mmCIF file of C-alpha atoms (C1' of nucleotides) in Angstrom:
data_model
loop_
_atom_site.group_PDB
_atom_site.id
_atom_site.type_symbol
_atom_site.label_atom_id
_atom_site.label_comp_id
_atom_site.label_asym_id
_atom_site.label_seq_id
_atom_site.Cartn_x
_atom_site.Cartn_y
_atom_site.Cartn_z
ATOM 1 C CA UNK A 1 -38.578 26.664 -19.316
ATOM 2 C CA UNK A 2 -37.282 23.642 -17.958
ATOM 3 C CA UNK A 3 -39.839 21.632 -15.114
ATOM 4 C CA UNK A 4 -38.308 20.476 -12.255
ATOM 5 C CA UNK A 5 -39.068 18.055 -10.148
ATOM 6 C CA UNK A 6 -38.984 19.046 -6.143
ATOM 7 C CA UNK A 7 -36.586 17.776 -4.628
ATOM 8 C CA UNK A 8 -34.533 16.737 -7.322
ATOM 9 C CA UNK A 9 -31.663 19.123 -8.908
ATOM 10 C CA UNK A 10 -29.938 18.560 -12.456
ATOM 11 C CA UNK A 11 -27.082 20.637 -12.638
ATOM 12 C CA UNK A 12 -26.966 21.657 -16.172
ATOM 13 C CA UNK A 13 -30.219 23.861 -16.090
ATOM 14 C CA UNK A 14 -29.989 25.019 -13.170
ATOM 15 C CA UNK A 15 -29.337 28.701 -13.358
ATOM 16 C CA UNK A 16 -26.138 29.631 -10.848
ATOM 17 C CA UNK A 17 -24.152 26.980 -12.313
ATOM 18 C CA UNK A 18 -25.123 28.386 -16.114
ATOM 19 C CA UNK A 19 -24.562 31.753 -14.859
ATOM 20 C CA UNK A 20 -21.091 30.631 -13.920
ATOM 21 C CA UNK A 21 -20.078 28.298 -16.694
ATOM 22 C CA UNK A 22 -21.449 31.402 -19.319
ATOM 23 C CA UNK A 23 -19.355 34.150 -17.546
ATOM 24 C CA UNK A 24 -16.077 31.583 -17.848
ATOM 25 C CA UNK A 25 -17.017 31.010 -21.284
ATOM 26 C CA UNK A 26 -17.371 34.984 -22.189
ATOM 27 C CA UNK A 27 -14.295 36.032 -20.461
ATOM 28 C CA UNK A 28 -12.470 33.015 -22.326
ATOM 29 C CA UNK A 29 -13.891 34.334 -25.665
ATOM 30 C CA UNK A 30 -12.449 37.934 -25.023
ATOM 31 C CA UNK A 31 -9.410 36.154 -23.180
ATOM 32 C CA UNK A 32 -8.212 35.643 -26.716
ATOM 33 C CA UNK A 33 -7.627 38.849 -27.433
ATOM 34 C CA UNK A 34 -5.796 40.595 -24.692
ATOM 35 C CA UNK A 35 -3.784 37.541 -23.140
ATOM 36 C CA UNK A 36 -2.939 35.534 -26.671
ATOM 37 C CA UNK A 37 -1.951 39.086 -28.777
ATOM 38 C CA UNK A 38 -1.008 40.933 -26.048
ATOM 39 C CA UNK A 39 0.255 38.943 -22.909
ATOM 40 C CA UNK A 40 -2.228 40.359 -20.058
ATOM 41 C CA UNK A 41 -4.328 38.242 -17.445
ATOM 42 C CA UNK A 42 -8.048 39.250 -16.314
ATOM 43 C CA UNK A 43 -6.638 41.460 -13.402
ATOM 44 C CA UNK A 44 -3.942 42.970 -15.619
ATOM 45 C CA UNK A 45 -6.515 43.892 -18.528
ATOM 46 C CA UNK A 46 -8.828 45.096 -16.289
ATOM 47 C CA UNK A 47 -6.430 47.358 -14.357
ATOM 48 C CA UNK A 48 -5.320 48.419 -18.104
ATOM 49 C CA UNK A 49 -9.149 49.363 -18.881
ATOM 50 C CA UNK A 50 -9.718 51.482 -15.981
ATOM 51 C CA UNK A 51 -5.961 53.585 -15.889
ATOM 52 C CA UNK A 52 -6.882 54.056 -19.995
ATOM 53 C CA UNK A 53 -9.917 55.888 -19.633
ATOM 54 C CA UNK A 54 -9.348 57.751 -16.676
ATOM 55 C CA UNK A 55 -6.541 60.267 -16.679
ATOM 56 C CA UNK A 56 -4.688 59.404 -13.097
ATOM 57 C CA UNK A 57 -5.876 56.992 -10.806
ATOM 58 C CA UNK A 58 -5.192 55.383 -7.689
ATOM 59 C CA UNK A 59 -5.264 51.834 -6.920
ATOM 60 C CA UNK A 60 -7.882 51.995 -4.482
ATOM 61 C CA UNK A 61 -9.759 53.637 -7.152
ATOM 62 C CA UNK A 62 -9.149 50.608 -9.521
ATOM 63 C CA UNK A 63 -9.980 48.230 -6.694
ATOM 64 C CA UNK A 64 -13.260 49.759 -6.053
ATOM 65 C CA UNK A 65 -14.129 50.293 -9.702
ATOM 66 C CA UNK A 66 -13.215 46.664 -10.616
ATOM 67 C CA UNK A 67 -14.193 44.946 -7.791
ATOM 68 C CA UNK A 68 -11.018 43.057 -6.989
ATOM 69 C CA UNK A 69 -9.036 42.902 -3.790
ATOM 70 C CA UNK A 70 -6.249 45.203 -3.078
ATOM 71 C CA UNK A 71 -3.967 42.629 -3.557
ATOM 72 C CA UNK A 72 -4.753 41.729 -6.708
ATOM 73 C CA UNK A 73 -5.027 45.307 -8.204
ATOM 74 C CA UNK A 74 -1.308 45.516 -6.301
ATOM 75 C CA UNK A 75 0.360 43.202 -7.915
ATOM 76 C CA UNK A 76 -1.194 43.415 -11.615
ATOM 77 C CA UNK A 77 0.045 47.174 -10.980
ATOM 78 C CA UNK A 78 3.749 45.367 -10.269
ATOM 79 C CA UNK A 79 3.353 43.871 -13.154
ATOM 80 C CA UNK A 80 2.250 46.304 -15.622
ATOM 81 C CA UNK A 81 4.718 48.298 -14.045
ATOM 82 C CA UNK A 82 7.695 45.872 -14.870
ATOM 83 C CA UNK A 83 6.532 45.270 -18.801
ATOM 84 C CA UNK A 84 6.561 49.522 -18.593
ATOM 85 C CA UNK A 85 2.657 49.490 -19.220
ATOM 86 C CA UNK A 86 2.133 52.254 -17.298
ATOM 87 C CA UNK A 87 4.011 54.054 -14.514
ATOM 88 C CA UNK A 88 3.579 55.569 -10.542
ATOM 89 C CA UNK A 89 4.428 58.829 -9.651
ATOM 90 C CA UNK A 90 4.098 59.330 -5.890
ATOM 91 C CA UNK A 91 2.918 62.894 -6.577
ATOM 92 C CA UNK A 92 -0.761 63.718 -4.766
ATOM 93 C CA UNK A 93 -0.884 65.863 -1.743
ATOM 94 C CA UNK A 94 -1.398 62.251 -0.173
ATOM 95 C CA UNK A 95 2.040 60.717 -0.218
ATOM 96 C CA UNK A 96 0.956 57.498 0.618
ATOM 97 C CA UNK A 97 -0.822 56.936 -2.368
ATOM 98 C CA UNK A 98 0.573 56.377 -5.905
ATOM 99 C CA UNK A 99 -0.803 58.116 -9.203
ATOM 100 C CA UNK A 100 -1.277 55.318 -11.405
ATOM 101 C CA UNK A 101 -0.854 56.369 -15.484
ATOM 102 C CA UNK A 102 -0.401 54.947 -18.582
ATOM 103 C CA UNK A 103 2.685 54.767 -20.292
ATOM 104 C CA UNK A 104 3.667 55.777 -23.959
ATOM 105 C CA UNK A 105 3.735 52.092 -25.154
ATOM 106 C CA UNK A 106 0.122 51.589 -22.247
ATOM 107 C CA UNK A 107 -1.465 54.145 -24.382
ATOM 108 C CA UNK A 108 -0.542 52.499 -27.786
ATOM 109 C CA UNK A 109 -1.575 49.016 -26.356
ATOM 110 C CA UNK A 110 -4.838 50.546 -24.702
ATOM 111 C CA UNK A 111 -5.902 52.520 -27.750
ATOM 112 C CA UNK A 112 -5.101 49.247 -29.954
ATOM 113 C CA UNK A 113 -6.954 47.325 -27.468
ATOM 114 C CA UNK A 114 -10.228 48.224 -26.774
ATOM 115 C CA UNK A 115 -11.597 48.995 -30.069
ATOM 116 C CA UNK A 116 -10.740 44.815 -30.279
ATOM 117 C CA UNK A 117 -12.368 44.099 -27.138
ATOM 118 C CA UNK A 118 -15.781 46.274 -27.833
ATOM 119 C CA UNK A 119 -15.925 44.450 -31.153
ATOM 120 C CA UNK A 120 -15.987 40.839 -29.416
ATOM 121 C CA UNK A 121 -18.936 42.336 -27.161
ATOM 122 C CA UNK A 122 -20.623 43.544 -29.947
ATOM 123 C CA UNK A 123 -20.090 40.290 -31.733
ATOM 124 C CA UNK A 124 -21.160 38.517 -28.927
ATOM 125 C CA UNK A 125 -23.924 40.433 -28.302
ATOM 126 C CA UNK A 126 -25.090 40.210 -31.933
ATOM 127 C CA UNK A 127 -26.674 36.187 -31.576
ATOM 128 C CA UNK A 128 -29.253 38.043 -29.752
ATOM 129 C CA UNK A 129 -31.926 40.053 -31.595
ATOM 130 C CA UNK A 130 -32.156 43.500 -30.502
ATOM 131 C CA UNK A 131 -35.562 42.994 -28.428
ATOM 132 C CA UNK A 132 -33.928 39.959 -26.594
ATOM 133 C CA UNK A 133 -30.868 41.924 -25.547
ATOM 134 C CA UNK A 134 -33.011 44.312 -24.101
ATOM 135 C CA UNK A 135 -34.698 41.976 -22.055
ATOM 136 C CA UNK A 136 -31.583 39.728 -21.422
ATOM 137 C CA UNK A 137 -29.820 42.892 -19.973
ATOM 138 C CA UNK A 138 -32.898 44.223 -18.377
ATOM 139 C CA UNK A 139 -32.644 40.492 -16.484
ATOM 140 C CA UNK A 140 -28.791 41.187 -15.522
ATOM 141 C CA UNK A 141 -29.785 44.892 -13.951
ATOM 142 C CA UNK A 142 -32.519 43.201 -11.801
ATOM 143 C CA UNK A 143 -30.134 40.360 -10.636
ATOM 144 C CA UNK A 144 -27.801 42.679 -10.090
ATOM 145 C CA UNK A 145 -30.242 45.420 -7.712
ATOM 146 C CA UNK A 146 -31.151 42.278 -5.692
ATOM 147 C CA UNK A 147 -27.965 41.471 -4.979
ATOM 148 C CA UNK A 148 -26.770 44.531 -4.307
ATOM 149 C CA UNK A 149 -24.032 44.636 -6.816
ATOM 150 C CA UNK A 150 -25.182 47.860 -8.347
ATOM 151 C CA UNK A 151 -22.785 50.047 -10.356
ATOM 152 C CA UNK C 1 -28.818 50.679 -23.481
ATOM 153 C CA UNK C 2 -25.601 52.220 -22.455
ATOM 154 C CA UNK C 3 -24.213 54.849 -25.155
ATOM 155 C CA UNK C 4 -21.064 53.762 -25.848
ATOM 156 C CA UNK C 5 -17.876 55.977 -27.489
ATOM 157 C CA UNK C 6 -16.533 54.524 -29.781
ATOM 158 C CA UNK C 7 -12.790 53.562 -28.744
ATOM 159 C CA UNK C 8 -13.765 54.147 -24.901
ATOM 160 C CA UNK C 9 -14.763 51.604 -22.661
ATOM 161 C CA UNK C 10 -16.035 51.922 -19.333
ATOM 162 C CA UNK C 11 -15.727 48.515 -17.404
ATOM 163 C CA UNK C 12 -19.085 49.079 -15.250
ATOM 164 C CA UNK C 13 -21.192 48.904 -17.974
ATOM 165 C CA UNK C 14 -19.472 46.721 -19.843
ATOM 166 C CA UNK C 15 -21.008 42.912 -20.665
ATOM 167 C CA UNK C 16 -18.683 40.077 -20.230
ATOM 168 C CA UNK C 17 -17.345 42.155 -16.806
ATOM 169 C CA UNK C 18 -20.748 42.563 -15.345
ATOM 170 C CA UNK C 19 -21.612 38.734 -16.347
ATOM 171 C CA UNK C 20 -18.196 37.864 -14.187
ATOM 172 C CA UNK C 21 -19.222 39.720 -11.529
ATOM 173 C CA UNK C 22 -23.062 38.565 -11.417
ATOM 174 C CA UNK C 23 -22.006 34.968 -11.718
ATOM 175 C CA UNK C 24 -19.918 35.305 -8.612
ATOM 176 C CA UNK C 25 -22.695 37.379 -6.887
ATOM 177 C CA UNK C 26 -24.755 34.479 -7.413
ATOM 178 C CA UNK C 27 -22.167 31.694 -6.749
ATOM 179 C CA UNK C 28 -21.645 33.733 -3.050
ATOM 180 C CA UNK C 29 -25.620 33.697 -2.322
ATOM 181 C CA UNK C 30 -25.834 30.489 -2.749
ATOM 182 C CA UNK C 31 -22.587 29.544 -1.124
ATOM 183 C CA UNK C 32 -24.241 30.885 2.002
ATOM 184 C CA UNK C 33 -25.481 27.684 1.973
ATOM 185 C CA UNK C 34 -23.958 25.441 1.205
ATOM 186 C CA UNK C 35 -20.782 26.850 3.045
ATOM 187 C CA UNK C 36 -21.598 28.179 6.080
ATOM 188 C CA UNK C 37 -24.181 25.227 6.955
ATOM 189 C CA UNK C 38 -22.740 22.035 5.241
ATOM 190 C CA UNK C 39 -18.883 23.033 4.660
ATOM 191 C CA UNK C 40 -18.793 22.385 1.150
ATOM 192 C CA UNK C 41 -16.765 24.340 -1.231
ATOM 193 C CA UNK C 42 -17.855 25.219 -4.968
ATOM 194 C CA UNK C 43 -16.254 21.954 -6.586
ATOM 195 C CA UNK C 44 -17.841 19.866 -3.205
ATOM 196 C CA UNK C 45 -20.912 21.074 -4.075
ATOM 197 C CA UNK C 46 -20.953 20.430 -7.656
ATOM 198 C CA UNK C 47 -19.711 16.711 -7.132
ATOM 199 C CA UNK C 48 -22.435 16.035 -4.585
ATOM 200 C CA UNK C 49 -25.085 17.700 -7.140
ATOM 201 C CA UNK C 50 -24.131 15.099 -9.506
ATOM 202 C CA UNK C 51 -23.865 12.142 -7.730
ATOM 203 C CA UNK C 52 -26.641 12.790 -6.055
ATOM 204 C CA UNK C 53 -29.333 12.849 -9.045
ATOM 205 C CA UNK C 54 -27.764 9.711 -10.729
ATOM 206 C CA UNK C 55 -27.157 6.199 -9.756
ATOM 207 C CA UNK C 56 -23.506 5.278 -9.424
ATOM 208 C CA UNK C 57 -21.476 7.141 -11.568
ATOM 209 C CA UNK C 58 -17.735 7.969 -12.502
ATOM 210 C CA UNK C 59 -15.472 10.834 -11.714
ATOM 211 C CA UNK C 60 -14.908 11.407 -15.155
ATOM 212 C CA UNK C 61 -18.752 11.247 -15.727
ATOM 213 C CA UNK C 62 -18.801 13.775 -13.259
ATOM 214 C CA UNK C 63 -15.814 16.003 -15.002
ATOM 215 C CA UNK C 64 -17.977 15.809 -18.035
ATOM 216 C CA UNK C 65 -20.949 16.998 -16.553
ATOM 217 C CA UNK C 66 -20.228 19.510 -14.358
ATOM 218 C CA UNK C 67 -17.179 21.358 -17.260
ATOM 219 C CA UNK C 68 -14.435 21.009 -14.152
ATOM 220 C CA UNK C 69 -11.385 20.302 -14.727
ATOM 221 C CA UNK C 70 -10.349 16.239 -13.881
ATOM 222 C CA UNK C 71 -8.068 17.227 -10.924
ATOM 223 C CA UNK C 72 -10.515 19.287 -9.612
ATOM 224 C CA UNK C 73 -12.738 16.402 -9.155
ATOM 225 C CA UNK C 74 -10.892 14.058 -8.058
ATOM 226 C CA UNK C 75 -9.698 16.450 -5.016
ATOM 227 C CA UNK C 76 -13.107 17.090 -4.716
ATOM 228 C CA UNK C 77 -13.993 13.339 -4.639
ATOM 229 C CA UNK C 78 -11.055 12.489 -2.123
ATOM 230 C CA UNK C 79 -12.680 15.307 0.144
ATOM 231 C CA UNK C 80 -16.066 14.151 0.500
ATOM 232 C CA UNK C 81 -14.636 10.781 0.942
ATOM 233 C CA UNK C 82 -12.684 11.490 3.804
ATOM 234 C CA UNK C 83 -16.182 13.154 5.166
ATOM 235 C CA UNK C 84 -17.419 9.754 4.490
ATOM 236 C CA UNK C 85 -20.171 11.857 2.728
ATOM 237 C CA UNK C 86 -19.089 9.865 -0.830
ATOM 238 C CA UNK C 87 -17.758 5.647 -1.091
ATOM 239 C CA UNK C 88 -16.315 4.426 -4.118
ATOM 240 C CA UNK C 89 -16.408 0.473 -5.106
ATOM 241 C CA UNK C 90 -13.581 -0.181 -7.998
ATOM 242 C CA UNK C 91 -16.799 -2.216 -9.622
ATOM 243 C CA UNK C 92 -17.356 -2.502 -12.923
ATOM 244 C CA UNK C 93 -15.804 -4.070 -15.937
ATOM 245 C CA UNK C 94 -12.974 -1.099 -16.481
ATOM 246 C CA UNK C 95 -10.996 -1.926 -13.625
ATOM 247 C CA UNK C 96 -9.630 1.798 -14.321
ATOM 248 C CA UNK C 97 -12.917 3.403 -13.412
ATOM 249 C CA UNK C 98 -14.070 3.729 -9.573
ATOM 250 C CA UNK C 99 -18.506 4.099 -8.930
ATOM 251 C CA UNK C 100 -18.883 6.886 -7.145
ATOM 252 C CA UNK C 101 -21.969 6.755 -4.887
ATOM 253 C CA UNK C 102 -23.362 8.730 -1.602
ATOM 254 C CA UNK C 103 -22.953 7.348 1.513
ATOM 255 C CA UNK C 104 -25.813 7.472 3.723
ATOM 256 C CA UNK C 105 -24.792 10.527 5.486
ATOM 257 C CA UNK C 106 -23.871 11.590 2.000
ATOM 258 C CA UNK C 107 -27.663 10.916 0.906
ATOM 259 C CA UNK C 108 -29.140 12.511 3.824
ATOM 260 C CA UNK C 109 -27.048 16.037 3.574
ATOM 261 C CA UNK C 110 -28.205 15.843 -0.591
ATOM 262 C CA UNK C 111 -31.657 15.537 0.757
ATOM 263 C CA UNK C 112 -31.262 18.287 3.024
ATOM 264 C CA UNK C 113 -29.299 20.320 0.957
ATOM 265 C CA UNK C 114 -30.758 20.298 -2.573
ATOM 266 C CA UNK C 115 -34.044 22.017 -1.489
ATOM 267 C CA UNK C 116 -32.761 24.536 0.368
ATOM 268 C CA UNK C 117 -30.457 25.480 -2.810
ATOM 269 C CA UNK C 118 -33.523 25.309 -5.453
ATOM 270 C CA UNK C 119 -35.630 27.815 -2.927
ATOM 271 C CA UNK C 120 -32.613 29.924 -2.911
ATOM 272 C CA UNK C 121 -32.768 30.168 -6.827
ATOM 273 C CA UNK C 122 -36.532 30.481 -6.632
ATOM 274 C CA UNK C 123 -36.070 33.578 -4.708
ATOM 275 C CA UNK C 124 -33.175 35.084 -6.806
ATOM 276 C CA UNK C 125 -35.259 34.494 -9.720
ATOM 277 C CA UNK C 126 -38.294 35.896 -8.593
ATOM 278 C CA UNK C 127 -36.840 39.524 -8.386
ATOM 279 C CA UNK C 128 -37.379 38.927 -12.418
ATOM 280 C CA UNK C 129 -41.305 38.836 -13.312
ATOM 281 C CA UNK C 130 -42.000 35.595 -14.817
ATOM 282 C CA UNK C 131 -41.875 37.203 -18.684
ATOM 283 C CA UNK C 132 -38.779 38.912 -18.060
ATOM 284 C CA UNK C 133 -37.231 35.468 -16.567
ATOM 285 C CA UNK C 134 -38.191 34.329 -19.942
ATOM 286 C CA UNK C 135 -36.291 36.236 -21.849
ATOM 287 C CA UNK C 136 -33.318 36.609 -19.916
ATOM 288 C CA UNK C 137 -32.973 32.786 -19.962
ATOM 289 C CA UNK C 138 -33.815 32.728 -23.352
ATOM 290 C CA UNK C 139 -30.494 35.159 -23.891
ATOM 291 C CA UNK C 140 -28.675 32.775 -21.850
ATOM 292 C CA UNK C 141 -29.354 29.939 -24.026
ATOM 293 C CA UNK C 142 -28.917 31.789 -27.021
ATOM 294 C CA UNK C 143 -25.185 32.940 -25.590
ATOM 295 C CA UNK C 144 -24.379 29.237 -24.563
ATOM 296 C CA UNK C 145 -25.049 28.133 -28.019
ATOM 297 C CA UNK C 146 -23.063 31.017 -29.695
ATOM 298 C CA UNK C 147 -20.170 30.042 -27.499
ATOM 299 C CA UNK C 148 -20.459 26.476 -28.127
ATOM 300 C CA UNK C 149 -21.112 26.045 -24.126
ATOM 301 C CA UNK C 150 -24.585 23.777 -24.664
ATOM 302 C CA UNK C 151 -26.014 21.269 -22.441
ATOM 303 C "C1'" DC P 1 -0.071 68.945 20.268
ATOM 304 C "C1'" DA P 2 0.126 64.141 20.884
ATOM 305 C "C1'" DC P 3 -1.815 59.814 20.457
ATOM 306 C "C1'" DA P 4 -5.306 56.738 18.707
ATOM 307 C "C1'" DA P 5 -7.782 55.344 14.678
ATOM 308 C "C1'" DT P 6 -7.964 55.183 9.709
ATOM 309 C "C1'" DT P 7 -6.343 54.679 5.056
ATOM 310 C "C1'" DA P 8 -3.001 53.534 0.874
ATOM 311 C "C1'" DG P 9 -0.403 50.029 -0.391
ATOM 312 C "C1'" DT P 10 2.817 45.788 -0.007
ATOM 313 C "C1'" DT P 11 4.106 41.210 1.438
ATOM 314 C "C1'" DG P 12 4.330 36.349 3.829
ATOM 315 C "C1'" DC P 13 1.625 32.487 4.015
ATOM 316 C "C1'" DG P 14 -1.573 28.818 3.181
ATOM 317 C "C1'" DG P 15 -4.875 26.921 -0.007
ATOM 318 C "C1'" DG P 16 -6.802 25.854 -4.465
ATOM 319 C "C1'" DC P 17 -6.190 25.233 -9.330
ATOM 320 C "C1'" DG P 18 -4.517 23.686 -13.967
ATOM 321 C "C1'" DC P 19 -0.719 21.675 -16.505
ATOM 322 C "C1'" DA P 20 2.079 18.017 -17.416
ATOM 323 C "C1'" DA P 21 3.754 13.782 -16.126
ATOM 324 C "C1'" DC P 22 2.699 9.580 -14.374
ATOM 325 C "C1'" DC P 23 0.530 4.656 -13.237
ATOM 326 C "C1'" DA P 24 -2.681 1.207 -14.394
ATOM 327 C "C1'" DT P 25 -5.789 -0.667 -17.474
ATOM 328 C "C1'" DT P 26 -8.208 -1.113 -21.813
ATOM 329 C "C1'" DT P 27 -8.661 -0.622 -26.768
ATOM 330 C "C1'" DT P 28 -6.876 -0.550 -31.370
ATOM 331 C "C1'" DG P 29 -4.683 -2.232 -35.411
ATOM 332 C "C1'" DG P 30 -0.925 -4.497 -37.815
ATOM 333 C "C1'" DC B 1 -1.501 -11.803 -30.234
ATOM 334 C "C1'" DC B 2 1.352 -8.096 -29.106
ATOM 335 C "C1'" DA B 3 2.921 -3.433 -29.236
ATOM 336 C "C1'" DA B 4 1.256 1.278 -29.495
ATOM 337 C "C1'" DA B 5 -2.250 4.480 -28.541
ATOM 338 C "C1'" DA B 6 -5.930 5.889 -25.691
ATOM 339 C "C1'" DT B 7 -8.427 6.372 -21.266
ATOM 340 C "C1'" DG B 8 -9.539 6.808 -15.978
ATOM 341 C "C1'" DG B 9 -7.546 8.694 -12.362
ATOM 342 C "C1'" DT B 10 -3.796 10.659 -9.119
ATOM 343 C "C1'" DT B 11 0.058 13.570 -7.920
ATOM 344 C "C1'" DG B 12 4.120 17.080 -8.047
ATOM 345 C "C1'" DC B 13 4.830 21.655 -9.294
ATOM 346 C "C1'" DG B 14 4.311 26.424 -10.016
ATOM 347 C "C1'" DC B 15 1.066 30.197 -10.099
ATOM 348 C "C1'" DC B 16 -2.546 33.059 -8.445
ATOM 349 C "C1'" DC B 17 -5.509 34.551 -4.882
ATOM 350 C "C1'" DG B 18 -7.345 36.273 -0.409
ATOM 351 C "C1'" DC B 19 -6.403 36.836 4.484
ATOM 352 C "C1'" DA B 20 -3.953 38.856 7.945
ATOM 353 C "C1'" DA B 21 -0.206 41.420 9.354
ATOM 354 C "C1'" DC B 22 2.724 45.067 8.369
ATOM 355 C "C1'" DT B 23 4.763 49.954 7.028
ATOM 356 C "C1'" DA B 24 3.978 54.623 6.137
ATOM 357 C "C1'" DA B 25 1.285 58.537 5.962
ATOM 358 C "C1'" DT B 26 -2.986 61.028 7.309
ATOM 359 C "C1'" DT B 27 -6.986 62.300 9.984
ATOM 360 C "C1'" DG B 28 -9.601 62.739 14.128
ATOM 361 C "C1'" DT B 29 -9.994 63.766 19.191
ATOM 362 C "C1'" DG B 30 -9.043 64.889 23.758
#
DNA sequence: CACAATTAGTTGCGGGCGCAACCATTTTGG
DNA sequence: CCAAAATGGTTGCGCCCGCAACTAATTGTG
């Protein structure tokens, strides 16, 4: 582990900034797949992810789930919507929400998708041994607790 | 480790999503900081880091080092100038270049700040026993290095 | 039952970011 | 030695994002 003098701070080892430049540098690795072969952005794929393996959602759900603002999840939904990814019917007993599903040509794009996407984890994962993952992601569960980002 | 179907994916458990979302977890503990009590932003913060632990340097040094984008710095730069927290002297030999050094009130906030920041990762850290930290940074490292990301 | 408070979702606005183009200077190489 | 390429840095532009405000529907309360 790196000493450290008080006081003094170098930015490349210390552990935020790694944190941060290592999550940019994952989702660019995975980036390739869904926005070079098949056009989405981060909100767009992850609204994509969440509609696919759920059958009817709201996007309040898909905020909550993923984290992202309202807005966001709104107007990825617009989006997907446009390109006929997936489609709103205003059905519920609820009329002020929207049931949010996947289209014919979603489905196709989800189901080629995501096998592509858990391959490039796996991959990823693989430059660790199996005991260091375990400890790695052990490490990620604990940050995550004290933070209070759980599930 | 999560059991995982094979052609499903569940966002919450999986990698590259939960790295995202830790780093920002992270980014906003610390930003309580550096925010709230000093008003820098993210790309503020980073530029002061750097300047602060080295004697004179440029603000494509500083692009280097911290992996931002050029423009981002030299907003950043033209910021903290403004604050007077940053001078620049059009110095050296490359008449293109501009030193970038702290001001005194630049120096004294860096002083100030950089403590509080590396108690603040102390703490996060120590929710991780000390062999645990071990091997979650050694996973980091080994990720950086599979993604080409090192030093 | 009516009216306030809440919730689902959209939209206008201001701010930050990266790309590409640009200026000024320095380096290269014919 | 000069023209072309490269480099440090700034700026205009378009895009994306979150905040706050808004509409529409629903729930809670007297």
């Amino acid at each position: 582990m790196s000493t450290r003098v008080h006081g003094e701070l170098e930015l490349a080892g210390f552990v935020p900034y790694r944190l941060n430049r290592l999550a940019v540098g994952v989702s660019n690795h995975l980036a390739d797949i869904y926005r070079e072969r098949f056009g989405l952005d981060v909100p767009e794929w992850r609204v994509m992810a969440t509609v696919g393996s759920q059958h009817g959602c709201t996007a309040q759900h898909i905020a909550e789930s993923t984290r992202m603002h309202k807005t966001r999840v709104s107007r990825a939904i617009a989006h997907l919507e446009e390109r006929d990814l997936i489609e709103r019917a205003s059905s519920t007993a609820d009329r002020r929400a929207r049931e949010v599903r996947l289209t014919k040509a979603g489905r196709r794009m989800y189901t080629d998708l995501v096998p592509l996407v858990l391959e490039r984890e796996r991959e990823l994962l693989a430059c660790l041994g199996k005991e260091p993952l375990r400890g790695f992601l052990a490490g990620m569960t604990a940050l995550e607790t004290f933070l209070g980002l759980q599930d």
